[in-house]
Coordinates of C-alpha atoms in Angstrom, one line a residue:
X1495 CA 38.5 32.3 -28.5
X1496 CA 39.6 33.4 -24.8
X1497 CA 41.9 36.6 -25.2
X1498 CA 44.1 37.2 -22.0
X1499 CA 44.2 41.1 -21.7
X1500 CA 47.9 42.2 -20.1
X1501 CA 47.7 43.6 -17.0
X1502 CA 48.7 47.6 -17.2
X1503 CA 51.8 49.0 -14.7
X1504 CA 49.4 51.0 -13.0
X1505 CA 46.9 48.3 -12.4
X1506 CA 49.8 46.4 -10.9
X1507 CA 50.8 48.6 -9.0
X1508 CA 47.5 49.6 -7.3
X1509 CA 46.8 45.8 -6.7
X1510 CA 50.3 45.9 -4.8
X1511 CA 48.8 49.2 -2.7
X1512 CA 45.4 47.9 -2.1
X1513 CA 47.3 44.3 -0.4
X1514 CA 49.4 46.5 1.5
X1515 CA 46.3 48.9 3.0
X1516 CA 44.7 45.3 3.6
X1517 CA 47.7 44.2 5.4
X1518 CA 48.6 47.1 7.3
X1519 CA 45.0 47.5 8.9
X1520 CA 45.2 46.9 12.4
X1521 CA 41.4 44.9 12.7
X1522 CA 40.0 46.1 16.2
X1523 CA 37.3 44.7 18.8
X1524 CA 34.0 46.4 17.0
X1525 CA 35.2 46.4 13.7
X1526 CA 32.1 44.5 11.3
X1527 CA 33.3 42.8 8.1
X1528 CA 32.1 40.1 6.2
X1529 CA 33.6 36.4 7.6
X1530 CA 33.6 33.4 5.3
X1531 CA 31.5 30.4 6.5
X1532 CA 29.6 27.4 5.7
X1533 CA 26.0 27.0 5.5
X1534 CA 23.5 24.5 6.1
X1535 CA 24.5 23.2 2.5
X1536 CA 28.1 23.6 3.0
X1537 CA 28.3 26.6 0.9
X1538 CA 30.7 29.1 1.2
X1539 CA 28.8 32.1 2.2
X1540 CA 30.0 36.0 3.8
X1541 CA 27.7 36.9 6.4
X1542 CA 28.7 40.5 8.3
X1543 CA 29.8 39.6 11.5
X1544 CA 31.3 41.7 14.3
X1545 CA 34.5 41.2 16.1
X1546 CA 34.4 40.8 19.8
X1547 CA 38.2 39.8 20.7
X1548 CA 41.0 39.8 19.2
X1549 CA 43.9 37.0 20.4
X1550 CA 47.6 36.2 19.4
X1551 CA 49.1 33.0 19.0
X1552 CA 52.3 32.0 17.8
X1553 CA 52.7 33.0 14.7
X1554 CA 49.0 34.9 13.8
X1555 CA 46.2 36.2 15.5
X1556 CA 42.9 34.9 15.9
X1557 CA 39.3 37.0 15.9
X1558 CA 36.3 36.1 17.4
X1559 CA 33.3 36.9 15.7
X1560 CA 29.7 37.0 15.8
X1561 CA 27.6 36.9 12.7
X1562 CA 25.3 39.7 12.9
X1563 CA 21.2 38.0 12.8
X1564 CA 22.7 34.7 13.5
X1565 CA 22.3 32.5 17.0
X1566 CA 24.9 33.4 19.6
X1567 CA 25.9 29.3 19.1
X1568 CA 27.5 30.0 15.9
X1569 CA 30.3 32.2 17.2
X1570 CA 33.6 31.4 16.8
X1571 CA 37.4 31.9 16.5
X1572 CA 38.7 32.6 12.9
X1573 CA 41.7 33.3 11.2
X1574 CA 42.6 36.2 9.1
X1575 CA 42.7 34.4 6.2
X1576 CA 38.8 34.6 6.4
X1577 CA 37.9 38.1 6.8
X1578 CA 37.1 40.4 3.8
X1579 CA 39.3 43.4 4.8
X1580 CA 38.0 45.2 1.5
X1581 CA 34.4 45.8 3.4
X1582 CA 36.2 46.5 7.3
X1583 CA 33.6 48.9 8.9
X1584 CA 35.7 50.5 11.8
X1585 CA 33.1 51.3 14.9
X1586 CA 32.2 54.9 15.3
X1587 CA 33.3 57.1 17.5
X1588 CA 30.5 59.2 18.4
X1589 CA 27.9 56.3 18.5
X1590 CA 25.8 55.8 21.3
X1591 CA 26.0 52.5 23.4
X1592 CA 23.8 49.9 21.6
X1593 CA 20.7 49.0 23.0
X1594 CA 18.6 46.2 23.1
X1595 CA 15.1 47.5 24.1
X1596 CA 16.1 49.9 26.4
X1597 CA 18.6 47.4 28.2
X1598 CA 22.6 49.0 27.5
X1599 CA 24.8 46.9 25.1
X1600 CA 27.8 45.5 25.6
X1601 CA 30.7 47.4 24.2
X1602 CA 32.8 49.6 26.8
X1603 CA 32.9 53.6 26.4
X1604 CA 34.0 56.4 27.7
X1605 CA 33.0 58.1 31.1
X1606 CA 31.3 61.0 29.6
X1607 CA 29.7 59.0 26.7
X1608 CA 28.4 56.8 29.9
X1609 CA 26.5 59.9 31.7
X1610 CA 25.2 60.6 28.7
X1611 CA 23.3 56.9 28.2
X1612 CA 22.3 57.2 31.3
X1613 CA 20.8 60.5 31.2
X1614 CA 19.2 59.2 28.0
X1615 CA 18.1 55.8 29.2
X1616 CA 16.2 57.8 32.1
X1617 CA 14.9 60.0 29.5
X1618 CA 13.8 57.1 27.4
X1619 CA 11.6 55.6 30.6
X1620 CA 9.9 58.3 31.2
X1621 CA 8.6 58.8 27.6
X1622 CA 7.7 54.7 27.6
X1623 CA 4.2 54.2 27.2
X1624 CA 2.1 51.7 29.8
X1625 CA 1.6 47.7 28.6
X1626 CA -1.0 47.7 26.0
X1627 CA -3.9 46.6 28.1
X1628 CA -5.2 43.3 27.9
X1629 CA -8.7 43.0 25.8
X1630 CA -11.7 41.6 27.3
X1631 CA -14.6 40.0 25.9
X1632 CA -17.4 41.6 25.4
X1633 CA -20.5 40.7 28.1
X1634 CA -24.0 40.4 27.3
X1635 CA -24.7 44.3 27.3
X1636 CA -22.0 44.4 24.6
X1637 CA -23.7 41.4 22.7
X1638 CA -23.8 43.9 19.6
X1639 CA -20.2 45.1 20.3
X1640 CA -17.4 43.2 18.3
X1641 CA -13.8 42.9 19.6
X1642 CA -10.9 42.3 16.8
X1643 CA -8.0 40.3 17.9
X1644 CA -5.2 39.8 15.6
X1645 CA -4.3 36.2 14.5
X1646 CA -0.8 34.5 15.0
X1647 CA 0.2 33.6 11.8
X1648 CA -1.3 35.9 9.3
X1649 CA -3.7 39.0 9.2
X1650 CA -7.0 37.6 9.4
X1651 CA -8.8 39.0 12.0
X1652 CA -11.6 37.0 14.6
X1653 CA -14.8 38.3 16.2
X1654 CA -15.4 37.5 19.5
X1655 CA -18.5 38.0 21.0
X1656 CA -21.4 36.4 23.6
X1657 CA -24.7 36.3 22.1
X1658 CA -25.9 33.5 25.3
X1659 CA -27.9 34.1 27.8
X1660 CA -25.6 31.5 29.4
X1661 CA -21.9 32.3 29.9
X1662 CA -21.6 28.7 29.4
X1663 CA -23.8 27.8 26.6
X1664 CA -23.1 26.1 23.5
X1665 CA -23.3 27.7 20.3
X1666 CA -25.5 26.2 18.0
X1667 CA -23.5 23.6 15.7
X1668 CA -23.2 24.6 11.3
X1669 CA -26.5 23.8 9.5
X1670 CA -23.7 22.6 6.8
X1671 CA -20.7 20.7 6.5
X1672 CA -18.2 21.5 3.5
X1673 CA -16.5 18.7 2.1
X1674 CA -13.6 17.8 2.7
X1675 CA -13.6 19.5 6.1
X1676 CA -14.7 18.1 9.6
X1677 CA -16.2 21.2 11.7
X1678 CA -15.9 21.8 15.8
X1679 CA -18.1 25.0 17.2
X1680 CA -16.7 26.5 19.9
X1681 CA -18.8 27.3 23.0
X1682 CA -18.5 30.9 24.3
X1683 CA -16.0 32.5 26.5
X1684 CA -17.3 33.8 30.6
X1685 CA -18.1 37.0 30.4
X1686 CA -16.1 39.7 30.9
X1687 CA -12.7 37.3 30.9
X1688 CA -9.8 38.5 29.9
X1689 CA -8.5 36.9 27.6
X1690 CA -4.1 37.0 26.5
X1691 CA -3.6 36.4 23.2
X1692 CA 0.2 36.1 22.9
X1693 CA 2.4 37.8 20.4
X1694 CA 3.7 37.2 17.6
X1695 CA 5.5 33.7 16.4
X1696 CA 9.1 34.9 17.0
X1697 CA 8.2 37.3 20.1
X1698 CA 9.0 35.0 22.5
X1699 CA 12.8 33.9 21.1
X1700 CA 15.1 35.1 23.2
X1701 CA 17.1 36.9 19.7
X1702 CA 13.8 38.8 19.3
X1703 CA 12.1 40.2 21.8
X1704 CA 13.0 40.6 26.2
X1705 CA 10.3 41.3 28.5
X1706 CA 9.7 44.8 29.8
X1707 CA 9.6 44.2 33.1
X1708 CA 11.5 40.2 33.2
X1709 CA 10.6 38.6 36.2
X1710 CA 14.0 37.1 38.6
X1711 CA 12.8 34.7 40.3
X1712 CA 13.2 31.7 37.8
X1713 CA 15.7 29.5 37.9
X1714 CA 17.6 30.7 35.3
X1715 CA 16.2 33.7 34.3
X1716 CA 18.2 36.5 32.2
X1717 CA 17.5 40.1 31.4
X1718 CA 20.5 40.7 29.5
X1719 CA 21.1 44.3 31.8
X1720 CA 24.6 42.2 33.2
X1721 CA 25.7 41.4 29.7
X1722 CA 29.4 42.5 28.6
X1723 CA 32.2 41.2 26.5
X1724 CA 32.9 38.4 28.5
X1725 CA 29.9 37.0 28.5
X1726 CA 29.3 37.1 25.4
X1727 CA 32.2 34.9 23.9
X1728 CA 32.4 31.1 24.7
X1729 CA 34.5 30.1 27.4
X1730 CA 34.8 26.6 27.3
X1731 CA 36.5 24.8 24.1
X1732 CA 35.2 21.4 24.9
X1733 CA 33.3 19.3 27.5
X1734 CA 33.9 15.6 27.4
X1735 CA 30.6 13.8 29.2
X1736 CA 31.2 10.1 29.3
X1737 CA 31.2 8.6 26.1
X1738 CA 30.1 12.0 24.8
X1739 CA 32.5 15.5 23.8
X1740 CA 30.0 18.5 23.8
X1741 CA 31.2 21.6 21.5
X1742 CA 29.8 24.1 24.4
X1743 CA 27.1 26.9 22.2
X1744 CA 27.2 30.1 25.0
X1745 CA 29.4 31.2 28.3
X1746 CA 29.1 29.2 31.6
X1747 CA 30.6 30.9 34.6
X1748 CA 32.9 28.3 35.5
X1749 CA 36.0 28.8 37.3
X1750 CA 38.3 31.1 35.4
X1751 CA 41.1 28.8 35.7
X1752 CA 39.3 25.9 34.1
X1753 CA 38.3 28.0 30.6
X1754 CA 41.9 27.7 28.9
X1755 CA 42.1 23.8 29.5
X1756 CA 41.5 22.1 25.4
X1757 CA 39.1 19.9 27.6
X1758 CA 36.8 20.0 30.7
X1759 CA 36.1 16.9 31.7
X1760 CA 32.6 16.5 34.1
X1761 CA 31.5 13.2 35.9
X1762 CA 28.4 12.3 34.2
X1763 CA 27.1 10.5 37.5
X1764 CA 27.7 14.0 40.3
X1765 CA 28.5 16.5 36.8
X1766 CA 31.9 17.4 38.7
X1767 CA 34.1 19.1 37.0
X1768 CA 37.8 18.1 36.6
X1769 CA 40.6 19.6 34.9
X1770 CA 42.1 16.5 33.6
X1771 CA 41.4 13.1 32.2
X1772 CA 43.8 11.7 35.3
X1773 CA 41.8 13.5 37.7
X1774 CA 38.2 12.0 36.0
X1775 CA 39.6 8.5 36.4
X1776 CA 40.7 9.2 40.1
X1777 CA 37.4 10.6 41.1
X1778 CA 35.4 7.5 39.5
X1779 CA 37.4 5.4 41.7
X1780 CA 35.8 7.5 44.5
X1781 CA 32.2 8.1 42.7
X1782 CA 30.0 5.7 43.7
X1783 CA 26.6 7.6 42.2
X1784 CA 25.6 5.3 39.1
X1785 CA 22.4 7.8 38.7
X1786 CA 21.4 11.1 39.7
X1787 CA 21.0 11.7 43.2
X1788 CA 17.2 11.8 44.2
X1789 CA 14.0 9.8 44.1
X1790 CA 13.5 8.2 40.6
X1791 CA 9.9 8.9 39.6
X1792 CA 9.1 6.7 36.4
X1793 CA 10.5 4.2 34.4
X1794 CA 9.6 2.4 31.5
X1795 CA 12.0 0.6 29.4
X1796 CA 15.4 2.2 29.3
X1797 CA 14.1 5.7 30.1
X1798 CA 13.9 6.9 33.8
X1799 CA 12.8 10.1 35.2
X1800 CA 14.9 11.5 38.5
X1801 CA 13.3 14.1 41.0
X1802 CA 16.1 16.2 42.8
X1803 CA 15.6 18.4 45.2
X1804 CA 17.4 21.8 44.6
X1805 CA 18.0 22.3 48.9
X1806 CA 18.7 19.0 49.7
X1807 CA 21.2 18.5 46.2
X1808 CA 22.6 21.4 46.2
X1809 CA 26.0 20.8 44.8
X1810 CA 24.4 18.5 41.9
X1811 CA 22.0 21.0 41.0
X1812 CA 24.5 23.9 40.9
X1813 CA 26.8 21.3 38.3
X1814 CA 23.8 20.8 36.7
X1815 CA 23.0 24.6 36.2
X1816 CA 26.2 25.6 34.8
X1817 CA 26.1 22.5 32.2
X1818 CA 23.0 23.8 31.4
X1819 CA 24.4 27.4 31.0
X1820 CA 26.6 26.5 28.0
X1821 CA 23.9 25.4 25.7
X1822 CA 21.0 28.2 27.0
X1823 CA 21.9 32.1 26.1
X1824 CA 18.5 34.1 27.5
X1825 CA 19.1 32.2 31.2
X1826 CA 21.8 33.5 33.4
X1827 CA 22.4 31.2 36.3
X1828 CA 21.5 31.8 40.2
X1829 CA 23.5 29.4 42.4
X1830 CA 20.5 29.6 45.0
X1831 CA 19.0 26.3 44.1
X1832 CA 16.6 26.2 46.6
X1833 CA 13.2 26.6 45.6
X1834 CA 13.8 25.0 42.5
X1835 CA 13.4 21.1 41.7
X1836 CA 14.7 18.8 39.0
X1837 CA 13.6 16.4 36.8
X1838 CA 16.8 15.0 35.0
X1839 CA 15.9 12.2 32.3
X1840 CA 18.0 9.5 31.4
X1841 CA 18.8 6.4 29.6
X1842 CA 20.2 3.3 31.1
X1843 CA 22.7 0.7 30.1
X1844 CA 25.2 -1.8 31.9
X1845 CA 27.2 1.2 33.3
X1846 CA 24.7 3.0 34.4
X1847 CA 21.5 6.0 34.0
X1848 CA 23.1 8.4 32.0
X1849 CA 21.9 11.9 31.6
X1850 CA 19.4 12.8 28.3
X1851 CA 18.4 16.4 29.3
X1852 CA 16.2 17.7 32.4
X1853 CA 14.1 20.5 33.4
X1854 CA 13.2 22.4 36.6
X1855 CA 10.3 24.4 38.4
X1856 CA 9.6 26.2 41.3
X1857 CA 8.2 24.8 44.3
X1858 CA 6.1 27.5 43.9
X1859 CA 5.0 29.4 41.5
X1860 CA 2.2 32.1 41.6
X1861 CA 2.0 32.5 38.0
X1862 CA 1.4 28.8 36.9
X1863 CA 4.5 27.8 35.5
X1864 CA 5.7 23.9 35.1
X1865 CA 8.9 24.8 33.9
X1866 CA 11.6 27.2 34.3
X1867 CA 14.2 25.6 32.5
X1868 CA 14.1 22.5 29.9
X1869 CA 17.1 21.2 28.1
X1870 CA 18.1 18.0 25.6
X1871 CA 21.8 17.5 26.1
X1872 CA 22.7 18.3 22.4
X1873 CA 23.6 14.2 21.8
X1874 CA 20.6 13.2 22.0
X1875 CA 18.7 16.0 20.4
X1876 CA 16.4 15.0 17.2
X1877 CA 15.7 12.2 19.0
X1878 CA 12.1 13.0 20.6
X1879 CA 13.7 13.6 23.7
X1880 CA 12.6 17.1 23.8
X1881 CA 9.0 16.6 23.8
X1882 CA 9.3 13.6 26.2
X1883 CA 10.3 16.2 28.6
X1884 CA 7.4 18.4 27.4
X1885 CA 5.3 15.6 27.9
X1886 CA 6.5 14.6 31.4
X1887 CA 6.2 18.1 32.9
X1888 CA 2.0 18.3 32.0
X1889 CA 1.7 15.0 33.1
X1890 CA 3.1 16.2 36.5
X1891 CA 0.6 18.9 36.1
X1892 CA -2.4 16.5 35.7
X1893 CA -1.3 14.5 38.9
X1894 CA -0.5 18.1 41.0
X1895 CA -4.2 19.1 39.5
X1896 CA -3.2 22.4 37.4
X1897 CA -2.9 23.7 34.2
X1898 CA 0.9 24.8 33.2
X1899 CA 3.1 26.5 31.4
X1900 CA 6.8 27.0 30.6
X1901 CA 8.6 30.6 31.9
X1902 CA 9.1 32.6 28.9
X1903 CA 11.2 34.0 27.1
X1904 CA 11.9 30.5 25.4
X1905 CA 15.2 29.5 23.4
X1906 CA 14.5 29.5 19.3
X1907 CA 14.5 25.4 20.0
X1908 CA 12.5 25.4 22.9
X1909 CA 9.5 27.6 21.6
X1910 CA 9.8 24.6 18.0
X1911 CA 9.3 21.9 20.6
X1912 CA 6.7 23.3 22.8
X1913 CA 4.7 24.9 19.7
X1914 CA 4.8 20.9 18.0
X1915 CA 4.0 19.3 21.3
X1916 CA 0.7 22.2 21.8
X1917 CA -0.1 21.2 18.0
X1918 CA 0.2 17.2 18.0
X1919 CA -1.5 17.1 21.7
X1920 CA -4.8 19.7 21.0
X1921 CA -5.0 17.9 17.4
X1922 CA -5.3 14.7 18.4
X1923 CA -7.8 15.6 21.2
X1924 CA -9.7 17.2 18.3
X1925 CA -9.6 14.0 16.0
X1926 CA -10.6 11.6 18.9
X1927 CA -13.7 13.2 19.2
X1928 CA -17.0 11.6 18.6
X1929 CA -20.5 13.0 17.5
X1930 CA -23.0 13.5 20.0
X1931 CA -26.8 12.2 19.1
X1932 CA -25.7 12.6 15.2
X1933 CA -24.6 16.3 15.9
X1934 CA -21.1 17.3 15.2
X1935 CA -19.1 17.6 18.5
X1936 CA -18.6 20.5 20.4
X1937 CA -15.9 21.4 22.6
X1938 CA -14.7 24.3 24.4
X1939 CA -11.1 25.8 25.5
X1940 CA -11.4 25.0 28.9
X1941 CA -11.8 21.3 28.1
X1942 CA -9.2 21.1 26.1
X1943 CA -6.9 23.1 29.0
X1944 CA -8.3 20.3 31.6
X1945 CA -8.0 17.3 29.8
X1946 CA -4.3 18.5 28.4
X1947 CA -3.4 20.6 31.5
X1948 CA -2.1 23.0 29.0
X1949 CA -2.7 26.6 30.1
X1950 CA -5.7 28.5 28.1
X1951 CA -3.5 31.1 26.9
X1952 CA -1.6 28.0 25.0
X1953 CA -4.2 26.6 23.8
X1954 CA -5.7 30.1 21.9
X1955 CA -2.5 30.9 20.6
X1956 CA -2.0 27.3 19.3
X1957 CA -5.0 27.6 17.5
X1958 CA -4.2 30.3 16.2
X1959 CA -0.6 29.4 15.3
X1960 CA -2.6 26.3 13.1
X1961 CA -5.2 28.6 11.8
X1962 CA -8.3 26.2 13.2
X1963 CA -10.2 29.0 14.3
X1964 CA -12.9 30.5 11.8
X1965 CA -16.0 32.9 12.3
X1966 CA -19.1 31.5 11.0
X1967 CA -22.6 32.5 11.1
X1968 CA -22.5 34.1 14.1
X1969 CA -19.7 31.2 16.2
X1970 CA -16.9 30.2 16.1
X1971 CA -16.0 26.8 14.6
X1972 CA -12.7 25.1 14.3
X1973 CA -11.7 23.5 11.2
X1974 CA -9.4 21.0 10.3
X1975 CA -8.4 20.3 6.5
X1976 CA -7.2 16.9 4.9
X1977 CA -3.9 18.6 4.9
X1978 CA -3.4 19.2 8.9
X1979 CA -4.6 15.5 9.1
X1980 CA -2.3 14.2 7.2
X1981 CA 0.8 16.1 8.5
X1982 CA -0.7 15.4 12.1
X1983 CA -0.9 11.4 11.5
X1984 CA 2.7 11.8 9.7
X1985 CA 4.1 13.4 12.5
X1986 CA 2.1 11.0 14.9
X1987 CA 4.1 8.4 13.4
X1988 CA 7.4 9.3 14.5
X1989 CA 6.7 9.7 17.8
X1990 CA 8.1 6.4 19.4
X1991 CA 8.5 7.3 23.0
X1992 CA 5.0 8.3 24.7
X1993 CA 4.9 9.0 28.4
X1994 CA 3.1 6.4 30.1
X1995 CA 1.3 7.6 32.7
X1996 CA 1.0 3.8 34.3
X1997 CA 5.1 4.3 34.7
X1998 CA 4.8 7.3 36.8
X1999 CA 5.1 7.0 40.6
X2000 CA 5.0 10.7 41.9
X2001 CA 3.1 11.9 44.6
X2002 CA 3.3 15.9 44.6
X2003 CA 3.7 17.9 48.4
X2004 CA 2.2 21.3 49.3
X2005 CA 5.4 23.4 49.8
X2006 CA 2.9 26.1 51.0
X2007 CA 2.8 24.2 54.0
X2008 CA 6.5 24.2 54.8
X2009 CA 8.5 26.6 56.8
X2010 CA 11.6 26.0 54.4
X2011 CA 12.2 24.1 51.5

């Protein structure tokens, strides 16, 4: 039997005060509280999140907010009616600026408080200690020395050392074969190589970890030192895209006068942008571009691949950079296209090729990278688009000659598509391969790097990631299990758009050569 207990004149009345003091509290940019949302489940859930701006509109005000360990792209404007004002934590007064790895925060303060960071941020790089130097392998006069490098995914630790005469010889194959498991020895690494084992799996998200010294000269490269309040809310409400409306994820710097329209409306031919659906319709009267301005490169079926040059396209790749912008946080964008060229994919119907995603690279690059900046427009994302673009940048590489890799950091979606491409792509190279005079086969990390034009670096840290690589009597060995064949021919499966290398009519130019781009 359910007994309803009164409520007592005193609990009343504190209930009244307590609404009141909730009422009466003047919510400020800083404050952190938890925010109702919805999960990936569509639960209700009250994650803290911190309050960035603060905006009136007739008749309540609005708070933007970002949920503290949660993407950038899940900011947002909320009402009141959705804050917990019973856990407000006011910011505090005598804190020092956040920062971010030694890069200042965001949140404005005081002229004294802002000698004072820098006094302490000079401070702080003087006490900084040097990179951690790279290891390197161990030569023949260190044959009985062992190095330890850490692995990716767990805390296992591999040997590596040279115990050939030969920098180049094979290691001897397993005298026995468990069941169940298919082996590959490795052969040894040159002497004295150094060898760069990356970091961790999350080190290179841009939430996680920015580079100590970043380098500037990508195409939209970011290292977070220019970031303020502004750039760090949304700007743009919506961006309609031909058939397509695009709920922007970060800030673009477009013009100020365009981010309080309900709607930016772009061309989806030249990526103009217009601040009306009238002026849209009077500038496709005008357009005549039915695809992207530029050489088109390969074609097979309904997908074609575009090659624009940055100098000689200069307004389309600019358009192109700041659509870009609003779905990529750790780039910040550099309107000196120049150097840079683009590879924009698309998908053609009756109207026309219309834009799937892209990416770009340097014309010249001195540390081997094939891409500077790769997105899938968010439409067509889940679609294998992503590592169709993957795909189409190494086969550039293999025509061009070279092994390549993308500029890092990389987004939290760009490091899941390039670690699945690495996997599927050094997998199936490992299951195609055949044994040699009834021994099992051998293979070594430059091969794979040659035949896949995937830098070595990539390759080691993929292994690693899958947890092929194992120390046996002596060698190493790689070893694949019934269940990474399984989920390798599973994943195999859905992948329905290939590049095909027949399709692809590029011819790649020495921009050594050339006075100016």
């Amino acid at each position: 039997m359910y007994v309803h207990s009164p409520i007592t004149p005193c609990a009343r009345l504190c209930s009244q005060m307590t609404k009141m003091a909730d009422s009466s509290v003047d919510v400020i940019e800083g404050c952190r509280l938890p925010v109702l949302r919805k999960n990936q489940e569509n639960e209700d859930e009250w994650p803290l999140a911190e309050i960035l701006s603060v905006k009136e509109i007739p008749g309540r005000k609005l708070y933007y907010v970002h949920y503290i360990d949660f993407n950038k792209r899940l900011d947002e404007w909320v009402t009141p009616e959705r804050l917990d004002m019973k856990k407000l934590q006011f910011p505090k007064k005598e804190a020092k600026t956040p920062t971010k790895n030694g890069l200042p925060g965001s949140r404005p303060s005081s002229p004294e408080r802002e000698v004072k960071r820098k006094a302490e941020s000079v401070s702080l790089a003087t006490q900084v200690s040097p990179a951690t130097p790279v290891p390197s392998l161990p030569g023949l006069a260190e044959a009985s020395q062992v190095s330890v490098y850490p692995a990716v995914r767990d805390t296992n630790t591999f040997n590596l050392k040279s115990n050939a005469h030969d920098d180049h010889e094979q290691l001897t194959s397993l005298t026995t074969v468990h069941q169940h498991f298919i082996t590959f020895p490795l052969i040894c690494f040159p002497r004295c190589a150094n060898v760069y084992l990356p970091p961790g799996e999350d080190s290179q998200d841009s939430s996680d970890g920015i580079p100590s010294a970043p380098r500037m000269t990508g195409s939209l490269v970011s290292d977070r030192s220019h970031d303020d309040i502004v750039t760090r809310m949304k700007n743009i409400d919506c961006i309609e895209l031909g058939r397509h409306r695009l709920k922007p994820w970060y800030f673009s710097p477009y013009p100020q006068e365009l981010t309080t329209l309900p709607i930016l409306y772009l061309c989806e031919f030249c990526l103009k942008y217009l601040k009306s659906l009238k002026c849209l319709q009077r500038h496709l009267t005008k357009c005549n571009l039915r695809h992207p301005p530029g050489n088109e490169i390969y074609r097979k079926g309904t997908i074609s691949f575009f090659e624009i040059d940055g100098r000689k396209n200069k307004t389309y790749s600019q358009n192109l950079c700041l659509l870009a912008k609003c779905f990529l946080d750790h780039k910040t964008l550099y309107y000196d296209t120049d150097p840079f060229l683009f590879y924009v994919m698309t998908e053609y119907d009756s109207k026309g090729f219309h834009i799937v995603g892209y990416f770009s690279k340097e014309k010249e690059s001195t540390e081997d990278y094939n891409v500077a900046c790769i997105l899938t427009l968010p439409p067509y994302q889940r679609r294998g688009y992503g590592k169709l673009l993957i795909e189409f940048s190494y086969e550039l590489s293999k025509v061009e000659g070279k092994t390549g890799t993308p500029e890092k950091p990389l987004s939290d979606l760009g490091l899941l598509s390039y670690r699945s491409y690495w996997s599927q792509t050094i997998l199936e190279i490992l299951m195609d391969l055949k044994p040699d005079n009834g021994e099992r086969p051998q293979i070594t990390i430059n091969e794979i790097s040659e035949i896949t034009s995937v830098k070595k670096e990539d390759v080691i840290s993929t292994l690693q990631y899958l947890n092929l690589i194992n120390y046996y009597k002596g060698q190493y060995i790689l070893t694949l299990s019934e269940d990474i064949v399984e989920g390798h021919e599973r994943a195999m499966q859905k992948r329905h758009l290939p590049i095909d290398p027949k399709c692809l009519h590029f011819t790649p130019k020495d921009w050594s050569k050339r006075g100016k781009w």
